Amino acid sequence: MKITRISIYQVDLPMKEGSYSWSTQSFSAFDSTVVAIETDEGITGYGETCPLGPSYLAAYAEGARTGIAKIAPDMIGQDPTELDSINDRMDLLLKGHPYVKSAIDMACWDIFGKMTGLPVYALLGGKRQEQVKLFKVISRTDPDVMAARVGEYRELGFSQFQMKVGEDPTTDIERFQKVAAAMQPGEVMDADANTGWAQHDAIRVVDAVRSLGSDHKISLYIEQPCLSYEECLNVRQHTHLPMILDECMESLSVLLRGYNDRAMDLINLKINRMGGLTRARQVRDLCISLGIVMTIEDSWGGEIATSAISHLAQSTPEKFHFQSSAFHDYHTLAIADGGPTVNGGFMQASPAPGLGIEPDMGVLGNPVFTT
Ligand code: MG
């Protein structure tokens, strides 16, 4: 099989709640990029990459499209089902920029699944859990509003919440206290600062919330308190709460460093930060071998990226899967049919071949680039 054409589409994903806020940032919509890869056997695969704005990671939407357009002409003629060769070729054509490569890699997995007649989770190791546990993001806002959201989201079926903090530490301590008070026994709250705290502020916050959840009726976690790995490691040494590292876990080598330093209990594995499903699977499998539990998600995306999340999560043993995010459930606009079915606090990947999605070309419109 050979790649015959690569097209790029741009789409804005507006938020149901009007905005999405974390750390010091806030957006009403996210700029997403969809890739369609056509082949000489009539199979077309789709991938998606959606940086969370231009200053969340070293990634931005226009950069995704420029990068894909840069390498796409030299991917024509390659066999999309030879995933390792596809990734080697992308690395040869463009150094770094994993979020650019992620959409192409994802589309190639979609093609591989369609060619074999198997869902991607079967190709990633088989269905290891029947459904994928979700968390609901409590976007950063007034502490009382955030506490009220716990009850609203519980009504929707969620028992795991990710509270966005990382702004002013005094207000963040209030967020912790009010949200924790609104939680019920057995519920899980992951306080994600998204790199937003200075080290001394993070230490102040984790010290102030020390007694919250000490009766062990609710589970509290701290996620990526500061920008650098070293700062997070220092904060880790000042808290008894389980630590999740996210933004700084950008390669296998930093994962191994974190393992050796006992820097974290869990990681947040984002597909496009690793460069696609091929590389994310390597990290996933190593984490299982090392005993590191994972949040499995992406930086953001619609039905296509969320489908890739669901396939990677569904093929991960439940014991090592902490939670995932159903991003398409946060939008007012659907870009594809066949995305993961969401049922309360869980989702399931489509059992259809490939990623199981069919893009709505009316929504995607005309390609912004084609080879
Ligand atoms: Mg995070």
mmCIF file of N, CA and C in Angstrom, residues 274-338:
data_model
loop_
_atom_site.group_PDB
_atom_site.id
_atom_site.type_symbol
_atom_site.label_atom_id
_atom_site.label_comp_id
_atom_site.label_asym_id
_atom_site.label_seq_id
_atom_site.Cartn_x
_atom_site.Cartn_y
_atom_site.Cartn_z
ATOM 1 N N MET A 274 4.125 12.946 22.456
ATOM 2 C CA MET A 274 5.062 11.853 22.164
ATOM 3 C C MET A 274 5.291 11.695 20.661
ATOM 4 N N GLY A 275 4.424 12.274 19.846
ATOM 5 C CA GLY A 275 4.596 12.168 18.398
ATOM 6 C C GLY A 275 3.643 11.187 17.749
ATOM 7 N N GLY A 276 2.633 10.725 18.492
ATOM 8 C CA GLY A 276 1.638 9.836 17.892
ATOM 9 C C GLY A 276 1.453 8.565 18.690
ATOM 10 N N LEU A 277 0.614 7.687 18.150
ATOM 11 C CA LEU A 277 0.295 6.432 18.855
ATOM 12 C C LEU A 277 1.487 5.487 18.921
ATOM 13 N N THR A 278 2.327 5.497 17.881
ATOM 14 C CA THR A 278 3.473 4.568 17.860
ATOM 15 C C THR A 278 4.392 4.837 19.050
ATOM 16 N N ARG A 279 4.752 6.100 19.255
ATOM 17 C CA ARG A 279 5.665 6.450 20.348
ATOM 18 C C ARG A 279 4.941 6.430 21.702
ATOM 19 N N ALA A 280 3.667 6.791 21.710
ATOM 20 C CA ALA A 280 2.910 6.752 22.967
ATOM 21 C C ALA A 280 2.786 5.312 23.463
ATOM 22 N N ARG A 281 2.646 4.382 22.521
ATOM 23 C CA ARG A 281 2.570 2.970 22.910
ATOM 24 C C ARG A 281 3.865 2.516 23.570
ATOM 25 N N GLN A 282 5.015 2.983 23.060
ATOM 26 C CA GLN A 282 6.298 2.623 23.675
ATOM 27 C C GLN A 282 6.343 3.092 25.120
ATOM 28 N N VAL A 283 5.917 4.339 25.341
ATOM 29 C CA VAL A 283 5.917 4.893 26.705
ATOM 30 C C VAL A 283 4.928 4.122 27.568
ATOM 31 N N ARG A 284 3.738 3.858 27.021
ATOM 32 C CA ARG A 284 2.707 3.117 27.761
ATOM 33 C C ARG A 284 3.253 1.761 28.226
ATOM 34 N N ASP A 285 3.896 1.044 27.301
ATOM 35 C CA ASP A 285 4.377 -0.296 27.643
ATOM 36 C C ASP A 285 5.511 -0.237 28.667
ATOM 37 N N LEU A 286 6.376 0.775 28.551
ATOM 38 C CA LEU A 286 7.451 0.911 29.533
ATOM 39 C C LEU A 286 6.871 1.248 30.914
ATOM 40 N N CYS A 287 5.874 2.129 30.937
ATOM 41 C CA CYS A 287 5.230 2.476 32.220
ATOM 42 C C CYS A 287 4.647 1.224 32.877
ATOM 43 N N ILE A 288 4.026 0.370 32.096
ATOM 44 C CA ILE A 288 3.464 -0.866 32.664
ATOM 45 C C ILE A 288 4.589 -1.710 33.256
ATOM 46 N N SER A 289 5.705 -1.814 32.548
ATOM 47 C CA SER A 289 6.827 -2.612 33.047
ATOM 48 C C SER A 289 7.401 -2.025 34.335
ATOM 49 N N LEU A 290 7.371 -0.683 34.448
ATOM 50 C CA LEU A 290 7.954 -0.021 35.619
ATOM 51 C C LEU A 290 6.951 0.142 36.763
ATOM 52 N N GLY A 291 5.674 -0.157 36.497
ATOM 53 C CA GLY A 291 4.661 -0.005 37.542
ATOM 54 C C GLY A 291 4.153 1.418 37.694
ATOM 55 N N ILE A 292 4.239 2.201 36.637
ATOM 56 C CA ILE A 292 3.768 3.597 36.680
ATOM 57 C C ILE A 292 2.373 3.672 36.051
ATOM 58 N N VAL A 293 1.432 4.197 36.804
ATOM 59 C CA VAL A 293 0.050 4.312 36.338
ATOM 60 C C VAL A 293 -0.084 5.576 35.478
ATOM 61 N N MET A 294 -1.026 5.541 34.536
ATOM 62 C CA MET A 294 -1.114 6.633 33.554
ATOM 63 C C MET A 294 -2.502 7.237 33.408
ATOM 64 N N THR A 295 -2.529 8.571 33.324
ATOM 65 C CA THR A 295 -3.633 9.256 32.660
ATOM 66 C C THR A 295 -3.295 9.195 31.181
ATOM 67 N N ILE A 296 -4.238 8.737 30.360
ATOM 68 C CA ILE A 296 -3.969 8.634 28.919
ATOM 69 C C ILE A 296 -4.877 9.612 28.195
ATOM 70 N N GLU A 297 -4.240 10.586 27.515
ATOM 71 C CA GLU A 297 -5.033 11.576 26.783
ATOM 72 C C GLU A 297 -4.191 12.246 25.700
ATOM 73 N N ASP A 298 -4.578 13.431 25.317
ATOM 74 C CA ASP A 298 -3.852 14.200 24.314
ATOM 75 C C ASP A 298 -3.891 15.634 24.813
ATOM 76 N N SER A 299 -3.240 16.572 24.083
ATOM 77 C CA SER A 299 -3.309 17.940 24.597
ATOM 78 C C SER A 299 -4.732 18.487 24.447
ATOM 79 N N TRP A 300 -5.395 18.152 23.341
ATOM 80 C CA TRP A 300 -6.820 18.440 23.141
ATOM 81 C C TRP A 300 -7.222 17.810 21.819
ATOM 82 N N GLY A 301 -8.470 18.004 21.396
ATOM 83 C CA GLY A 301 -8.891 17.486 20.101
ATOM 84 C C GLY A 301 -10.371 17.194 20.074
ATOM 85 N N GLY A 302 -10.871 16.864 18.885
ATOM 86 C CA GLY A 302 -12.272 16.486 18.706
ATOM 87 C C GLY A 302 -12.421 14.974 18.676
ATOM 88 N N GLU A 303 -13.398 14.494 17.904
ATOM 89 C CA GLU A 303 -13.716 13.060 17.880
ATOM 90 C C GLU A 303 -12.533 12.197 17.430
ATOM 91 N N ILE A 304 -11.674 12.729 16.546
ATOM 92 C CA ILE A 304 -10.610 11.892 15.987
ATOM 93 C C ILE A 304 -9.506 11.665 17.021
ATOM 94 N N ALA A 305 -9.012 12.745 17.624
ATOM 95 C CA ALA A 305 -7.979 12.600 18.661
ATOM 96 C C ALA A 305 -8.528 11.827 19.860
ATOM 97 N N THR A 306 -9.800 12.088 20.213
ATOM 98 C CA THR A 306 -10.377 11.383 21.363
ATOM 99 C C THR A 306 -10.528 9.897 21.055
ATOM 100 N N SER A 307 -10.810 9.577 19.806
ATOM 101 C CA SER A 307 -10.880 8.159 19.430
ATOM 102 C C SER A 307 -9.516 7.489 19.625
ATOM 103 N N ALA A 308 -8.454 8.171 19.206
ATOM 104 C CA ALA A 308 -7.107 7.607 19.408
ATOM 105 C C ALA A 308 -6.826 7.392 20.893
ATOM 106 N N ILE A 309 -7.244 8.354 21.723
ATOM 107 C CA ILE A 309 -7.090 8.193 23.182
ATOM 108 C C ILE A 309 -7.818 6.933 23.645
ATOM 109 N N SER A 310 -9.047 6.779 23.165
ATOM 110 C CA SER A 310 -9.868 5.660 23.655
ATOM 111 C C SER A 310 -9.263 4.316 23.253
ATOM 112 N N HIS A 311 -8.674 4.240 22.073
ATOM 113 C CA HIS A 311 -8.052 2.976 21.637
ATOM 114 C C HIS A 311 -6.791 2.671 22.453
ATOM 115 N N LEU A 312 -5.988 3.702 22.714
ATOM 116 C CA LEU A 312 -4.772 3.469 23.513
ATOM 117 C C LEU A 312 -5.156 3.088 24.949
ATOM 118 N N ALA A 313 -6.160 3.764 25.493
ATOM 119 C CA ALA A 313 -6.583 3.470 26.868
ATOM 120 C C ALA A 313 -7.254 2.102 26.968
ATOM 121 N N GLN A 314 -8.072 1.794 25.980
ATOM 122 C CA GLN A 314 -8.792 0.510 26.015
ATOM 123 C C GLN A 314 -7.821 -0.670 25.929
ATOM 124 N N SER A 315 -6.666 -0.461 25.332
ATOM 125 C CA SER A 315 -5.672 -1.541 25.208
ATOM 126 C C SER A 315 -4.646 -1.500 26.346
ATOM 127 N N THR A 316 -4.954 -0.726 27.396
ATOM 128 C CA THR A 316 -4.078 -0.634 28.569
ATOM 129 C C THR A 316 -4.757 -1.341 29.741
ATOM 130 N N PRO A 317 -4.043 -2.192 30.475
ATOM 131 C CA PRO A 317 -4.686 -2.871 31.608
ATOM 132 C C PRO A 317 -5.276 -1.866 32.592
ATOM 133 N N GLU A 318 -6.445 -2.182 33.115
ATOM 134 C CA GLU A 318 -7.149 -1.278 34.022
ATOM 135 C C GLU A 318 -6.275 -0.852 35.200
ATOM 136 N N LYS A 319 -5.461 -1.774 35.684
ATOM 137 C CA LYS A 319 -4.611 -1.492 36.846
ATOM 138 C C LYS A 319 -3.647 -0.328 36.592
ATOM 139 N N PHE A 320 -3.255 -0.145 35.337
ATOM 140 C CA PHE A 320 -2.281 0.903 35.011
ATOM 141 C C PHE A 320 -2.910 2.142 34.382
ATOM 142 N N HIS A 321 -4.235 2.111 34.250
ATOM 143 C CA HIS A 321 -4.932 3.251 33.655
ATOM 144 C C HIS A 321 -5.648 4.030 34.752
ATOM 145 N N PHE A 322 -5.254 5.279 34.930
ATOM 146 C CA PHE A 322 -5.846 6.104 35.991
ATOM 147 C C PHE A 322 -7.132 6.759 35.500
ATOM 148 N N GLN A 323 -7.042 7.447 34.355
ATOM 149 C CA GLN A 323 -8.197 8.163 33.820
ATOM 150 C C GLN A 323 -7.865 8.681 32.428
ATOM 151 N N SER A 324 -8.911 9.056 31.716
ATOM 152 C CA SER A 324 -8.743 9.663 30.386
ATOM 153 C C SER A 324 -9.737 10.798 30.239
ATOM 154 N N SER A 325 -9.632 11.489 29.120
ATOM 155 C CA SER A 325 -10.492 12.639 28.876
ATOM 156 C C SER A 325 -11.244 12.448 27.562
ATOM 157 N N ALA A 326 -12.550 12.690 27.589
ATOM 158 C CA ALA A 326 -13.359 12.632 26.365
ATOM 159 C C ALA A 326 -13.540 14.055 25.867
ATOM 160 N N PHE A 327 -12.543 14.560 25.168
ATOM 161 C CA PHE A 327 -12.551 15.973 24.763
ATOM 162 C C PHE A 327 -13.774 16.332 23.920
ATOM 163 N N HIS A 328 -14.188 15.402 23.051
ATOM 164 C CA HIS A 328 -15.304 15.729 22.146
ATOM 165 C C HIS A 328 -16.582 16.046 22.922
ATOM 166 N N ASP A 329 -16.632 15.597 24.171
ATOM 167 C CA ASP A 329 -17.801 15.840 25.004
ATOM 168 C C ASP A 329 -17.841 17.279 25.539
ATOM 169 N N TYR A 330 -16.762 18.043 25.336
ATOM 170 C CA TYR A 330 -16.677 19.414 25.854
ATOM 171 C C TYR A 330 -17.083 20.455 24.791
ATOM 172 N N HIS A 331 -17.366 19.979 23.550
ATOM 173 C CA HIS A 331 -17.547 20.922 22.434
ATOM 174 C C HIS A 331 -18.997 21.068 21.999
ATOM 175 N N THR A 332 -19.275 22.174 21.323
ATOM 176 C CA THR A 332 -20.599 22.355 20.720
ATOM 177 C C THR A 332 -20.613 21.849 19.281
ATOM 178 N N LEU A 333 -19.442 21.457 18.766
ATOM 179 C CA LEU A 333 -19.332 21.067 17.360
ATOM 180 C C LEU A 333 -18.715 19.669 17.255
ATOM 181 N N ALA A 334 -19.360 18.775 16.490
ATOM 182 C CA ALA A 334 -18.790 17.441 16.227
ATOM 183 C C ALA A 334 -18.102 17.473 14.868
ATOM 184 N N ILE A 335 -16.890 16.956 14.802
ATOM 185 C CA ILE A 335 -16.176 16.946 13.515
ATOM 186 C C ILE A 335 -16.214 15.575 12.847
ATOM 187 N N ALA A 336 -16.730 14.561 13.548
ATOM 188 C CA ALA A 336 -16.790 13.225 12.957
ATOM 189 C C ALA A 336 -17.865 12.393 13.639
ATOM 190 N N ASP A 337 -18.384 11.404 12.918
ATOM 191 C CA ASP A 337 -19.252 10.384 13.503
ATOM 192 C C ASP A 337 -18.373 9.236 14.002
ATOM 193 N N GLY A 338 -18.931 8.471 14.938
ATOM 194 C CA GLY A 338 -18.224 7.255 15.371
ATOM 195 C C GLY A 338 -17.193 7.485 16.454
#
